[in-house]
mmCIF file of C-alpha atoms in Angstrom:
data_model
loop_
_atom_site.group_PDB
_atom_site.id
_atom_site.type_symbol
_atom_site.label_atom_id
_atom_site.label_comp_id
_atom_site.label_asym_id
_atom_site.label_seq_id
_atom_site.Cartn_x
_atom_site.Cartn_y
_atom_site.Cartn_z
ATOM 1 C CA MET I 1 144.980 24.722 118.815
ATOM 2 C CA ASN I 2 145.956 21.545 116.710
ATOM 3 C CA LYS I 3 149.493 21.615 115.776
ATOM 4 C CA GLU I 4 148.287 20.125 112.372
ATOM 5 C CA ILE I 5 146.324 23.602 111.815
ATOM 6 C CA GLU I 6 148.903 25.673 113.981
ATOM 7 C CA LYS I 7 151.558 24.236 111.128
ATOM 8 C CA ASP I 8 149.324 25.015 107.902
ATOM 9 C CA ILE I 9 148.716 28.687 109.889
ATOM 10 C CA ALA I 10 152.558 28.796 109.797
ATOM 11 C CA GLU I 11 153.507 27.839 106.424
ATOM 12 C CA ILE I 12 150.828 30.949 105.143
ATOM 13 C CA LEU I 13 151.498 33.348 106.820
ATOM 14 C CA LEU I 14 155.314 31.966 105.211
ATOM 15 C CA THR I 15 155.130 31.738 101.954
ATOM 16 C CA LYS I 16 151.743 33.531 100.645
ATOM 17 C CA CYS I 17 151.625 36.500 103.858
ATOM 18 C CA GLY I 18 154.553 38.418 103.118
ATOM 19 C CA VAL I 19 156.427 37.152 106.563
ATOM 20 C CA LYS I 20 159.856 35.919 107.565
ATOM 21 C CA LYS I 21 160.288 32.898 108.755
ATOM 22 C CA ARG I 22 161.834 34.426 112.407
ATOM 23 C CA PHE I 23 157.787 35.730 112.969
ATOM 24 C CA GLN I 24 156.260 32.801 111.212
ATOM 25 C CA LYS I 25 155.147 31.249 114.777
ATOM 26 C CA VAL I 26 154.473 34.759 116.583
ATOM 27 C CA SER I 27 150.452 34.810 117.930
ATOM 28 C CA LEU I 28 148.470 37.134 120.529
ATOM 29 C CA SER I 29 149.346 34.323 123.560
ATOM 30 C CA SER I 30 152.759 34.555 123.659
ATOM 31 C CA PHE I 31 153.414 37.905 123.333
ATOM 32 C CA THR I 32 155.673 38.513 127.167
ATOM 33 C CA ALA I 33 153.892 41.916 127.820
ATOM 34 C CA ILE I 34 155.693 43.022 130.105
ATOM 35 C CA ASN I 35 153.834 46.306 131.956
ATOM 36 C CA PRO I 36 150.627 47.881 131.871
ATOM 37 C CA LYS I 37 151.025 49.279 128.465
ATOM 38 C CA ALA I 38 152.413 46.218 127.189
ATOM 39 C CA GLN I 39 148.891 44.344 128.282
ATOM 40 C CA GLU I 40 147.218 47.526 127.230
ATOM 41 C CA CYS I 41 148.045 46.935 123.507
ATOM 42 C CA GLN I 42 147.951 43.363 123.545
ATOM 43 C CA ASP I 43 144.229 44.100 124.925
ATOM 44 C CA LEU I 44 143.619 46.128 122.077
ATOM 45 C CA CYS I 45 145.143 44.066 119.090
ATOM 46 C CA HIS I 46 142.172 41.107 120.580
ATOM 47 C CA GLN I 47 139.791 43.789 120.300
ATOM 48 C CA PHE I 48 140.512 43.731 117.511
ATOM 49 C CA VAL I 49 140.566 40.579 115.644
ATOM 50 C CA GLU I 50 136.958 40.007 118.658
ATOM 51 C CA GLY I 51 135.727 43.430 116.467
ATOM 52 C CA TRP I 52 136.842 42.020 112.181
ATOM 53 C CA GLU I 53 134.189 41.528 111.103
ATOM 54 C CA SER I 54 133.005 45.625 111.808
ATOM 55 C CA VAL I 55 136.599 46.334 111.631
ATOM 56 C CA ASN I 56 136.085 45.101 107.491
ATOM 57 C CA LYS I 57 133.377 47.304 107.469
ATOM 58 C CA THR I 58 134.182 50.727 108.304
ATOM 59 C CA GLY I 59 138.170 50.087 107.454
ATOM 60 C CA THR I 60 139.359 50.498 110.539
ATOM 61 C CA ASN I 61 143.194 50.935 110.876
ATOM 62 C CA LEU I 62 145.599 50.450 114.063
ATOM 63 C CA VAL I 63 149.212 52.414 114.332
ATOM 64 C CA LEU I 64 151.773 50.831 116.306
ATOM 65 C CA CYS I 65 154.885 53.410 116.914
ATOM 66 C CA GLY I 66 157.164 53.461 119.526
ATOM 67 C CA LYS I 67 160.547 52.068 120.304
ATOM 68 C CA PRO I 68 162.322 49.439 118.701
ATOM 69 C CA GLY I 69 162.531 45.449 120.472
ATOM 70 C CA THR I 70 159.093 46.358 121.820
ATOM 71 C CA GLY I 71 156.765 43.803 120.472
ATOM 72 C CA LYS I 72 155.079 45.666 117.376
ATOM 73 C CA THR I 73 155.830 43.253 114.935
ATOM 74 C CA HIS I 74 154.933 39.816 116.618
ATOM 75 C CA LEU I 75 151.626 41.443 117.609
ATOM 76 C CA ALA I 76 151.402 42.343 114.172
ATOM 77 C CA ILE I 77 151.792 39.203 112.460
ATOM 78 C CA ALA I 78 149.466 37.734 115.346
ATOM 79 C CA VAL I 79 146.917 39.587 114.206
ATOM 80 C CA MET I 80 146.902 38.699 110.892
ATOM 81 C CA ARG I 81 147.324 34.822 112.274
ATOM 82 C CA GLU I 82 143.814 35.099 114.193
ATOM 83 C CA LEU I 83 142.359 37.113 110.912
ATOM 84 C CA VAL I 84 144.143 33.715 108.512
ATOM 85 C CA GLU I 85 142.617 31.158 111.180
ATOM 86 C CA ARG I 86 139.375 32.708 112.637
ATOM 87 C CA TYR I 87 138.355 33.769 108.994
ATOM 88 C CA GLU I 88 140.327 32.892 106.382
ATOM 89 C CA ALA I 89 141.782 36.105 105.364
ATOM 90 C CA GLU I 90 144.305 37.845 103.370
ATOM 91 C CA VAL I 91 147.000 39.148 105.031
ATOM 92 C CA TYR I 92 150.580 40.230 104.309
ATOM 93 C CA HIS I 93 153.421 41.952 105.203
ATOM 94 C CA THR I 94 155.545 44.340 104.271
ATOM 95 C CA THR I 95 158.082 47.464 105.126
ATOM 96 C CA VAL I 96 157.615 50.748 102.915
ATOM 97 C CA GLN I 97 161.443 49.399 101.697
ATOM 98 C CA ARG I 98 159.711 46.198 100.120
ATOM 99 C CA MET I 99 156.586 48.100 98.690
ATOM 100 C CA ILE I 100 158.345 51.545 97.340
ATOM 101 C CA ARG I 101 160.719 48.536 95.383
ATOM 102 C CA ALA I 102 158.324 46.656 93.850
ATOM 103 C CA ILE I 103 156.600 48.913 92.438
ATOM 104 C CA ARG I 104 159.560 50.471 90.899
ATOM 105 C CA ASP I 105 160.750 46.938 89.787
ATOM 106 C CA THR I 106 157.781 47.933 87.383
ATOM 107 C CA TRP I 107 159.264 50.697 85.974
ATOM 108 C CA ARG I 108 162.097 48.463 84.289
ATOM 109 C CA ASP I 109 162.340 46.714 81.109
ATOM 110 C CA GLY I 110 161.330 43.186 80.881
ATOM 111 C CA ALA I 111 159.047 43.361 83.977
ATOM 112 C CA GLN I 112 157.009 40.377 84.855
ATOM 113 C CA ARG I 113 153.938 42.682 86.238
ATOM 114 C CA THR I 114 152.802 46.216 85.797
ATOM 115 C CA GLU I 115 152.070 48.831 88.234
ATOM 116 C CA TYR I 116 148.672 48.125 88.067
ATOM 117 C CA ASP I 117 148.851 44.706 89.341
ATOM 118 C CA VAL I 118 151.827 45.686 92.170
ATOM 119 C CA LEU I 119 149.346 47.883 93.196
ATOM 120 C CA GLY I 120 145.828 46.185 92.843
ATOM 121 C CA PHE I 121 147.575 43.603 95.329
ATOM 122 C CA TYR I 122 148.327 45.674 98.159
ATOM 123 C CA CYS I 123 144.972 47.716 98.021
ATOM 124 C CA GLY I 124 143.049 44.807 98.041
ATOM 125 C CA LEU I 125 144.202 42.830 100.471
ATOM 126 C CA ASP I 126 141.917 42.742 103.431
ATOM 127 C CA LEU I 127 145.065 43.516 106.060
ATOM 128 C CA LEU I 128 147.622 45.312 105.187
ATOM 129 C CA VAL I 129 150.237 45.969 107.262
ATOM 130 C CA ILE I 130 152.865 48.881 106.401
ATOM 131 C CA ASP I 131 155.865 48.198 108.877
ATOM 132 C CA GLU I 132 159.615 50.098 109.472
ATOM 133 C CA ILE I 133 157.388 53.785 108.328
ATOM 134 C CA GLY I 134 159.738 56.415 108.379
ATOM 135 C CA LEU I 135 162.941 54.036 107.338
ATOM 136 C CA GLN I 136 162.359 55.151 103.848
ATOM 137 C CA ASN I 137 164.735 57.901 101.827
ATOM 138 C CA GLY I 138 161.445 60.523 102.267
ATOM 139 C CA THR I 139 161.393 61.482 98.811
ATOM 140 C CA GLU I 140 158.486 62.525 96.907
ATOM 141 C CA SER I 141 157.650 59.995 94.310
ATOM 142 C CA GLU I 142 157.819 57.436 97.918
ATOM 143 C CA ARG I 143 155.462 59.540 99.570
ATOM 144 C CA LEU I 144 153.231 59.474 96.597
ATOM 145 C CA ILE I 145 153.631 55.821 95.712
ATOM 146 C CA LEU I 146 152.863 55.024 99.469
ATOM 147 C CA SER I 147 150.454 57.779 99.324
ATOM 148 C CA GLU I 148 148.182 55.770 96.417
ATOM 149 C CA ILE I 149 147.843 52.887 98.082
ATOM 150 C CA ILE I 150 146.454 54.668 102.171
ATOM 151 C CA ASN I 151 144.111 56.270 99.921
ATOM 152 C CA GLU I 152 142.165 54.056 97.900
ATOM 153 C CA ARG I 153 142.459 51.796 101.133
ATOM 154 C CA TYR I 154 140.979 54.355 102.400
ATOM 155 C CA GLU I 155 138.089 54.541 99.813
ATOM 156 C CA ASN I 156 138.468 50.996 99.646
ATOM 157 C CA MET I 157 137.024 51.289 103.312
ATOM 158 C CA ARG I 158 139.915 48.180 103.615
ATOM 159 C CA PRO I 159 141.746 47.909 107.242
ATOM 160 C CA THR I 160 145.305 48.347 107.198
ATOM 161 C CA ILE I 161 148.144 48.568 110.736
ATOM 162 C CA PHE I 162 150.768 50.276 110.031
ATOM 163 C CA ILE I 163 154.653 50.461 111.742
ATOM 164 C CA SER I 164 157.241 52.200 113.219
ATOM 165 C CA ASN I 165 159.391 53.017 116.078
ATOM 166 C CA PHE I 166 158.817 57.562 115.435
ATOM 167 C CA THR I 167 155.556 58.313 117.216
ATOM 168 C CA ALA I 168 152.525 59.202 116.046
ATOM 169 C CA GLU I 169 152.621 63.387 115.554
ATOM 170 C CA GLU I 170 157.010 62.116 113.734
ATOM 171 C CA ILE I 171 155.321 59.972 111.789
ATOM 172 C CA GLU I 172 153.768 62.604 109.540
ATOM 173 C CA ASN I 173 156.241 64.185 108.535
ATOM 174 C CA PHE I 174 157.200 61.055 106.989
ATOM 175 C CA LEU I 175 153.854 60.858 104.794
ATOM 176 C CA GLY I 176 151.788 63.612 104.939
ATOM 177 C CA TYR I 177 149.313 66.198 106.796
ATOM 178 C CA ARG I 178 147.058 64.563 103.373
ATOM 179 C CA CYS I 179 147.963 61.225 104.414
ATOM 180 C CA MET I 180 148.290 61.117 108.110
ATOM 181 C CA ASP I 181 144.709 62.237 108.231
ATOM 182 C CA ARG I 182 142.768 59.275 106.944
ATOM 183 C CA ILE I 183 144.554 57.678 108.137
ATOM 184 C CA MET I 184 143.632 59.253 111.945
ATOM 185 C CA GLU I 185 139.539 59.577 110.762
ATOM 186 C CA SER I 186 139.464 56.192 111.923
ATOM 187 C CA ALA I 187 142.747 54.313 113.982
ATOM 188 C CA ALA I 188 143.554 53.723 117.320
ATOM 189 C CA THR I 189 147.126 54.400 117.823
ATOM 190 C CA LEU I 190 149.486 52.692 120.630
ATOM 191 C CA GLY I 191 152.458 53.772 121.602
ATOM 192 C CA PHE I 192 155.288 51.136 122.792
ATOM 193 C CA ASP I 193 157.288 53.026 124.655
ATOM 194 C CA TRP I 194 158.915 51.341 127.196
ATOM 195 C CA GLU I 195 162.683 49.754 126.893
ATOM 196 C CA SER I 196 163.555 46.941 123.722
ATOM 197 C CA TYR I 197 163.067 43.710 125.573
ATOM 198 C CA ARG I 198 164.873 41.717 122.978
ATOM 199 C CA GLY I 199 167.370 39.099 124.512
ATOM 200 C CA LYS I 200 165.950 39.224 128.109
ATOM 201 C CA ALA I 201 163.476 36.376 128.324
#
C-alpha cells in the first residue's frame, strides 16, 4: 500500500472511527497466526472483507470470543481498515461501556446530543464493532440499551462485530437469549482459545 494512503487511513481510523492509537496501524497482514486456529480466524476475517457486498446486504455478523491477548481486537480493527480503504465504509469501534456512557450522557441537563442522535449514530453505521462484551455491570438498564442498538441493526441488516473474552454461551448471559438469538441468526463465531501472546512478539 502507498505510504501516504496508509497514513491517511490510519488518521481516519484514529479521528473518525473510535480506534485508539495502539491499534491505528494494525492490518490483516500484520496479524501473527501462531497456530492453525489463529490462521483460521485470520482467514475468516479475510473472507468477511472479500465478501463485503454480500455481507452488507445480508447483515452477517462476526462474533470474536475467547482469551485476552489473542488478537481479537487486532483482527476486528484490521477488518475496519480494509473496509475503509476498499469501500469507504462508515465503521466505528467502541466498547460496551463507552456506548452506555454515551447514551446516559444524553440524559443530563445541557447535553449536546439527544438519545435519538446517539442511537442513530450507532445504528446507522455500515459496520459497528462492539468490544468488551461482558465487562459491563450487567444491569437491566445496560441490557436494554444494548438490546435496542443490536435489534435496530438486526432489523436494518447492518453487520456488527462482537468481541468478548467470554464464550458465546456466556455472552448470552449478558445480552439475553432474544438478543443473542438475533446476533447468531446470521453470524460466524471465531474462537480464540489459545494463550495470550502479548509481550512475546
